[in-house]
PDB file of C-alpha atoms in Angstrom:
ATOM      1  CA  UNK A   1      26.970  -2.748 -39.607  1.00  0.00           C
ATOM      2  CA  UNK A   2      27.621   0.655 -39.282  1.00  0.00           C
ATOM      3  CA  UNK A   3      31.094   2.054 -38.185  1.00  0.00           C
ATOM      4  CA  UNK A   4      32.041   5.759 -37.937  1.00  0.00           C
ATOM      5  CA  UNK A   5      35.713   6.297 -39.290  1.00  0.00           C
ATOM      6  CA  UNK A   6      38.096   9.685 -38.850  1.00  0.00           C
ATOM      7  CA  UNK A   7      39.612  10.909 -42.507  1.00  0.00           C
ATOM      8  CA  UNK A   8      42.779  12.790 -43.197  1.00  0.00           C
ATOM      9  CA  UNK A   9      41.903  16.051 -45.106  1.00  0.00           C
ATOM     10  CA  UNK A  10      43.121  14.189 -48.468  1.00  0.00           C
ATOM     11  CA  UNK A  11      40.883  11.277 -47.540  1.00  0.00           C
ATOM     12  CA  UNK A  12      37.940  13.125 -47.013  1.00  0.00           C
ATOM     13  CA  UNK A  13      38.606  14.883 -50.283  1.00  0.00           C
ATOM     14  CA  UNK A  14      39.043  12.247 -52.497  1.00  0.00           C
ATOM     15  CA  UNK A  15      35.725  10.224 -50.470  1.00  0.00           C
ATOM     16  CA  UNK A  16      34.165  13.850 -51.950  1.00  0.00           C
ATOM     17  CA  UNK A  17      35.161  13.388 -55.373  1.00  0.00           C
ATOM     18  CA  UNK A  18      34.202  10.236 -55.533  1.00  0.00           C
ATOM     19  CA  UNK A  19      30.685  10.324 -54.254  1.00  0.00           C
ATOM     20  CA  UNK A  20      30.162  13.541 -56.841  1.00  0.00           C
ATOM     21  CA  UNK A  21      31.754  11.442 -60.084  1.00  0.00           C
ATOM     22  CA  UNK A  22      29.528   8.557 -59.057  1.00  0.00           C
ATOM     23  CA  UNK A  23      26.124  10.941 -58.186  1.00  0.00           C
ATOM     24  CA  UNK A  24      26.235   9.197 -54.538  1.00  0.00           C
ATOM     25  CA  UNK A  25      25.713  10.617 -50.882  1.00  0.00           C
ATOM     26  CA  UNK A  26      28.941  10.160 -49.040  1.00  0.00           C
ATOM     27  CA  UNK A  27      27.857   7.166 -46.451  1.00  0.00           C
ATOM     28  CA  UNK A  28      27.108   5.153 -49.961  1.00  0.00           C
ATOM     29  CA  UNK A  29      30.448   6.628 -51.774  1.00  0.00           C
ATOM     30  CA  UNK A  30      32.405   5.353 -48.676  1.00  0.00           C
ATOM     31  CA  UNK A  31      30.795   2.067 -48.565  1.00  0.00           C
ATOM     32  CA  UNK A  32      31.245   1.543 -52.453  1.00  0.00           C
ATOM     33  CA  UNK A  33      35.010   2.427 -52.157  1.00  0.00           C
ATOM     34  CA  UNK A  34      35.636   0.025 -49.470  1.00  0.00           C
ATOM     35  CA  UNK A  35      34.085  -2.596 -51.005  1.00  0.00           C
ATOM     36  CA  UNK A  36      35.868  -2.499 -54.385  1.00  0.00           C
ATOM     37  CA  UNK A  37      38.933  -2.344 -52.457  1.00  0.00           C
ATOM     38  CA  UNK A  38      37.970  -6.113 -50.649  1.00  0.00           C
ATOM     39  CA  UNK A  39      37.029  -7.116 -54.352  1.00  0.00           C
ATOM     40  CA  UNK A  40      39.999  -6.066 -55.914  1.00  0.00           C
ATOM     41  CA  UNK A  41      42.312  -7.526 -52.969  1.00  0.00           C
ATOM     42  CA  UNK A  42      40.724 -10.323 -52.851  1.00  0.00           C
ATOM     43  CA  UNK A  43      39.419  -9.774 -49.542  1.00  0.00           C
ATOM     44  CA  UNK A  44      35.877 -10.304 -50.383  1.00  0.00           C
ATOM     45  CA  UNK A  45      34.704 -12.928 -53.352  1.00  0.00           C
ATOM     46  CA  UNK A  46      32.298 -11.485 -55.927  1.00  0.00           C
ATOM     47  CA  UNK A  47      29.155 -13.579 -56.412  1.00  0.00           C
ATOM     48  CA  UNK A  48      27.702 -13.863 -59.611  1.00  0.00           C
ATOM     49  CA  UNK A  49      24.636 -11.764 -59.647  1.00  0.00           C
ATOM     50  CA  UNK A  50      25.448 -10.123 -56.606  1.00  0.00           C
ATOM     51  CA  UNK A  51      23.536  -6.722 -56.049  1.00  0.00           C
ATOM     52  CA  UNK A  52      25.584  -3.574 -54.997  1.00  0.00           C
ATOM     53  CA  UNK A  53      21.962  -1.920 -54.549  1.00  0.00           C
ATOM     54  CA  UNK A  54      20.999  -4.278 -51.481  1.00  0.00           C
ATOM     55  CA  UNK A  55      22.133  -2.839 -48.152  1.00  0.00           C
ATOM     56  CA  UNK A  56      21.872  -4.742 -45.441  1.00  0.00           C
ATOM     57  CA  UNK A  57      21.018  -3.405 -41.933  1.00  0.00           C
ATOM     58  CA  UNK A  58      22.259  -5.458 -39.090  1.00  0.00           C
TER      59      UNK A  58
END
């Protein structure tokens, strides 16, 4: 799925800083964020052996 999402200025500076501590373009940054977010809410369940690498494109 791909969604296109409007940041605040801090947002988008902080989405910055993130993709340049973790060496990632800012698409992969974004994604990574979110989805540590759903882990650590519990939002979405972390499977053993699960790949952050895969992408999938539906």
């Amino acid at each position: 799925m791909k969604i296109t999402i409007e940041l605040s200025a801090d947002e988008a500076v902080a989405l910055r800083r993130l993709a340049y501590e973790t060496g990632e373009e800012l698409e992969e940054a974004a994604r990574t964020g979110l989805r540590e977010f759903l882990i650590g809410t519990g939002m979405l369940e972390m499977i053993e052996g699960d790949n952050d690498n895969e992408v999938s494109q539906t």
